Amino acid sequence: MSNPLKKTMVFLGLAEEELEEQAAQSQQAQPTQRQSAPAAQAKAEPAPRPAAQRAAVTPLRRVTPTKPQAAPSMNEILTVHPGEYRDAKVIAESFREGIPVIINLSRMEDAEAKRLIDFASGLTMGLHGRIERVTSKVFLLSPEHIEVGSAEEAPQGDGGSFFVAPSA
């Protein structure tokens, strides 16, 4: 095994060690044994192959999804008026605990508000919640166990951007 690339591959476990050389050595040893044995016995039994070496396999743990057993009763709603993107931490911690969050983006610049809404969208998607726009700058993040009802039906032509007011 003089090839450095082959040595590296064997070290990393990407190739097996010299099985070809081991097979060649065993074939060289077998002809000397066959010369002493009768020719009929040599034809009846095929030459034994070296057993493939296998690494020990570690079983993987089965991951069970963690969901709340029973929906906790809703006894608070958090309203946040973020001024900067760093206020997303408060939103995420509360939402992760199952508290609905109302985000009022009126104090933020549009670029940071878009970043915060992207973050909130990912947060609600990851925790199986919902995000709804209440007004052009107010959003409701509701966890999975909270049902939100509306007396009015959402307008059908509301397919624009988060920050563009629908034209009437």
Tab-separated table of C-alpha atoms in Angstrom:
chain	number	residue	atom	x	y	z
A	1	MET	CA	0.000	0.000	0.000
A	2	SER	CA	2.464	2.588	-1.206
A	3	ASN	CA	-0.061	5.010	-2.672
A	4	PRO	CA	-0.590	7.947	-0.237
A	5	LEU	CA	-4.085	8.603	-1.570
A	6	LYS	CA	-5.063	4.984	-0.911
A	7	LYS	CA	-3.591	5.215	2.610
A	8	THR	CA	-5.608	8.360	3.301
A	9	MET	CA	-8.805	6.794	1.991
A	10	VAL	CA	-8.277	3.730	4.190
A	11	PHE	CA	-7.577	5.965	7.199
A	12	LEU	CA	-10.802	7.918	6.611
A	13	GLY	CA	-12.774	4.729	6.100
A	14	LEU	CA	-13.541	5.444	2.455
A	15	ALA	CA	-11.733	2.336	1.192
A	16	GLU	CA	-11.069	-1.134	2.543
A	17	GLU	CA	-7.599	-2.326	3.439
A	18	GLU	CA	-5.806	-4.369	0.835
A	19	LEU	CA	-8.489	-6.981	0.239
A	20	GLU	CA	-7.000	-7.508	-3.214
A	21	GLU	CA	-3.552	-8.282	-1.790
A	22	GLN	CA	-5.060	-10.615	0.812
A	23	ALA	CA	-6.956	-12.465	-1.938
A	24	ALA	CA	-3.782	-12.752	-4.026
A	25	GLN	CA	-1.822	-14.119	-1.046
A	26	SER	CA	-4.521	-16.685	-0.275
A	27	GLN	CA	-4.578	-17.788	-3.932
A	28	GLN	CA	-0.810	-18.265	-3.863
A	29	ALA	CA	-1.112	-20.411	-0.722
A	30	GLN	CA	-3.916	-22.556	-2.190
A	31	PRO	CA	-1.973	-23.994	-5.188
A	32	THR	CA	0.604	-25.528	-2.842
A	33	GLN	CA	-2.213	-27.176	-0.902
A	34	ARG	CA	-3.929	-28.360	-4.100
A	35	GLN	CA	-0.797	-30.067	-5.396
A	36	SER	CA	-0.849	-32.450	-2.470
A	37	ALA	CA	-4.617	-33.098	-2.671
A	38	PRO	CA	-6.212	-35.202	-5.442
A	39	ALA	CA	-7.461	-33.326	-8.545
A	40	ALA	CA	-11.057	-34.572	-8.091
A	41	GLN	CA	-11.367	-32.960	-4.665
A	42	ALA	CA	-10.038	-29.631	-5.996
A	43	LYS	CA	-12.760	-29.515	-8.687
A	44	ALA	CA	-15.574	-30.322	-6.242
A	45	GLU	CA	-14.900	-27.450	-3.793
A	46	PRO	CA	-14.508	-23.841	-5.003
A	47	ALA	CA	-11.777	-21.736	-3.432
A	48	PRO	CA	-12.962	-19.977	-0.248
A	49	ARG	CA	-13.250	-16.201	-0.481
A	50	PRO	CA	-12.051	-13.893	2.269
A	51	ALA	CA	-14.913	-12.598	4.398
A	52	ALA	CA	-15.735	-8.944	3.861
A	53	GLN	CA	-14.783	-6.820	6.809
A	54	ARG	CA	-17.624	-4.692	8.102
A	55	ALA	CA	-17.528	-1.889	10.600
A	56	ALA	CA	-19.692	-1.996	13.681
A	57	VAL	CA	-22.993	-0.191	13.146
A	58	THR	CA	-24.294	2.096	15.845
A	59	PRO	CA	-28.107	2.127	15.946
A	60	LEU	CA	-29.743	5.530	15.684
A	61	ARG	CA	-32.103	6.805	18.329
A	62	ARG	CA	-35.681	7.190	17.254
A	63	VAL	CA	-36.695	10.793	17.701
A	64	THR	CA	-40.208	11.295	18.956
A	65	PRO	CA	-41.822	14.609	18.129
A	66	THR	CA	-42.363	16.827	21.126
A	67	LYS	CA	-45.811	18.354	21.103
A	68	PRO	CA	-47.782	19.580	24.060
A	69	GLN	CA	-50.017	16.871	25.492
A	70	ALA	CA	-52.994	19.139	26.013
A	71	ALA	CA	-53.552	22.613	24.692
A	72	PRO	CA	-52.809	25.037	27.504
A	73	SER	CA	-55.499	27.566	28.240
A	74	MET	CA	-54.854	30.986	26.782
A	75	ASN	CA	-54.613	33.566	29.512
A	76	GLU	CA	-52.413	36.204	27.894
A	77	ILE	CA	-51.537	37.810	24.581
A	78	LEU	CA	-48.266	39.667	24.157
A	79	THR	CA	-48.274	42.940	22.223
A	80	VAL	CA	-44.856	44.063	20.999
A	81	HIS	CA	-43.909	47.420	19.492
A	82	PRO	CA	-40.401	46.607	18.216
A	83	GLY	CA	-38.062	49.480	17.467
A	84	GLU	CA	-35.187	47.343	16.182
A	85	TYR	CA	-34.632	43.867	14.796
A	86	ARG	CA	-33.058	42.709	18.063
A	87	ASP	CA	-36.544	42.777	19.659
A	88	ALA	CA	-37.231	39.558	17.720
A	89	LYS	CA	-35.802	37.597	20.655
A	90	VAL	CA	-38.722	38.613	22.904
A	91	ILE	CA	-41.189	37.662	20.170
A	92	ALA	CA	-39.573	34.252	19.617
A	93	GLU	CA	-39.342	33.363	23.315
A	94	SER	CA	-42.986	34.214	23.954
A	95	PHE	CA	-44.243	32.446	20.823
A	96	ARG	CA	-42.196	29.345	21.639
A	97	GLU	CA	-43.934	29.197	25.034
A	98	GLY	CA	-47.314	29.113	23.263
A	99	ILE	CA	-48.283	32.761	23.829
A	100	PRO	CA	-49.947	34.554	20.897
A	101	VAL	CA	-48.004	37.662	19.844
A	102	ILE	CA	-49.261	40.844	18.210
A	103	ILE	CA	-46.479	42.743	16.429
A	104	ASN	CA	-46.968	46.438	15.686
A	105	LEU	CA	-44.306	47.530	13.205
A	106	SER	CA	-45.239	51.219	13.079
A	107	ARG	CA	-42.038	52.251	14.934
A	108	MET	CA	-39.700	50.380	12.573
A	109	GLU	CA	-38.151	51.291	9.249
A	110	ASP	CA	-39.424	49.259	6.304
A	111	ALA	CA	-36.170	47.322	5.723
A	112	GLU	CA	-35.936	46.126	9.336
A	113	ALA	CA	-39.685	45.490	9.462
A	114	LYS	CA	-39.395	43.187	6.442
A	115	ARG	CA	-36.543	41.307	8.140
A	116	LEU	CA	-38.635	40.920	11.278
A	117	ILE	CA	-41.633	39.639	9.308
A	118	ASP	CA	-39.372	37.144	7.494
A	119	PHE	CA	-38.120	35.970	10.891
A	120	ALA	CA	-41.657	35.758	12.283
A	121	SER	CA	-42.790	33.790	9.215
A	122	GLY	CA	-40.022	31.262	9.730
A	123	LEU	CA	-40.787	31.102	13.435
A	124	THR	CA	-44.464	30.355	12.878
A	125	MET	CA	-43.673	27.815	10.149
A	126	GLY	CA	-41.147	26.013	12.339
A	127	LEU	CA	-43.505	25.821	15.320
A	128	HIS	CA	-46.614	24.968	13.225
A	129	GLY	CA	-48.338	28.265	13.991
A	130	ARG	CA	-49.956	30.906	11.808
A	131	ILE	CA	-49.166	34.494	10.930
A	132	GLU	CA	-51.932	36.888	9.912
A	133	ARG	CA	-51.852	40.507	8.865
A	134	VAL	CA	-54.322	42.552	10.881
A	135	THR	CA	-53.465	45.931	9.322
A	136	SER	CA	-50.654	47.037	7.030
A	137	LYS	CA	-48.161	47.191	9.945
A	138	VAL	CA	-49.765	44.905	12.568
A	139	PHE	CA	-49.388	41.119	12.513
A	140	LEU	CA	-50.753	38.349	14.716
A	141	LEU	CA	-48.640	35.270	15.423
A	142	SER	CA	-50.862	32.503	16.745
A	143	PRO	CA	-49.463	29.187	18.032
A	144	GLU	CA	-50.729	25.834	16.824
A	145	HIS	CA	-53.241	25.350	19.640
A	146	ILE	CA	-54.914	28.782	19.230
A	147	GLU	CA	-57.864	29.177	16.873
A	148	VAL	CA	-58.398	32.673	15.480
A	149	GLY	CA	-61.835	33.619	14.242
A	150	SER	CA	-62.839	36.666	12.237
A	151	ALA	CA	-66.189	38.414	11.967
A	152	GLU	CA	-65.222	39.744	8.534
A	153	GLU	CA	-64.024	37.781	5.579
A	154	ALA	CA	-60.555	38.743	4.268
A	155	PRO	CA	-60.582	40.790	1.054
A	156	GLN	CA	-59.944	38.703	-2.057
A	157	GLY	CA	-57.704	41.219	-3.864
A	158	ASP	CA	-55.172	41.355	-1.016
A	159	GLY	CA	-52.282	39.688	-2.822
A	160	GLY	CA	-49.769	42.540	-2.546
A	161	SER	CA	-46.746	43.064	-0.368
A	162	PHE	CA	-46.933	43.206	3.403
A	163	PHE	CA	-46.187	46.921	3.366
A	164	VAL	CA	-48.269	48.101	0.453
A	165	ALA	CA	-51.739	49.161	1.513
A	166	PRO	CA	-54.430	47.479	-0.608
A	167	SER	CA	-55.990	49.999	-2.968
A	168	ALA	CA	-59.706	50.423	-2.611
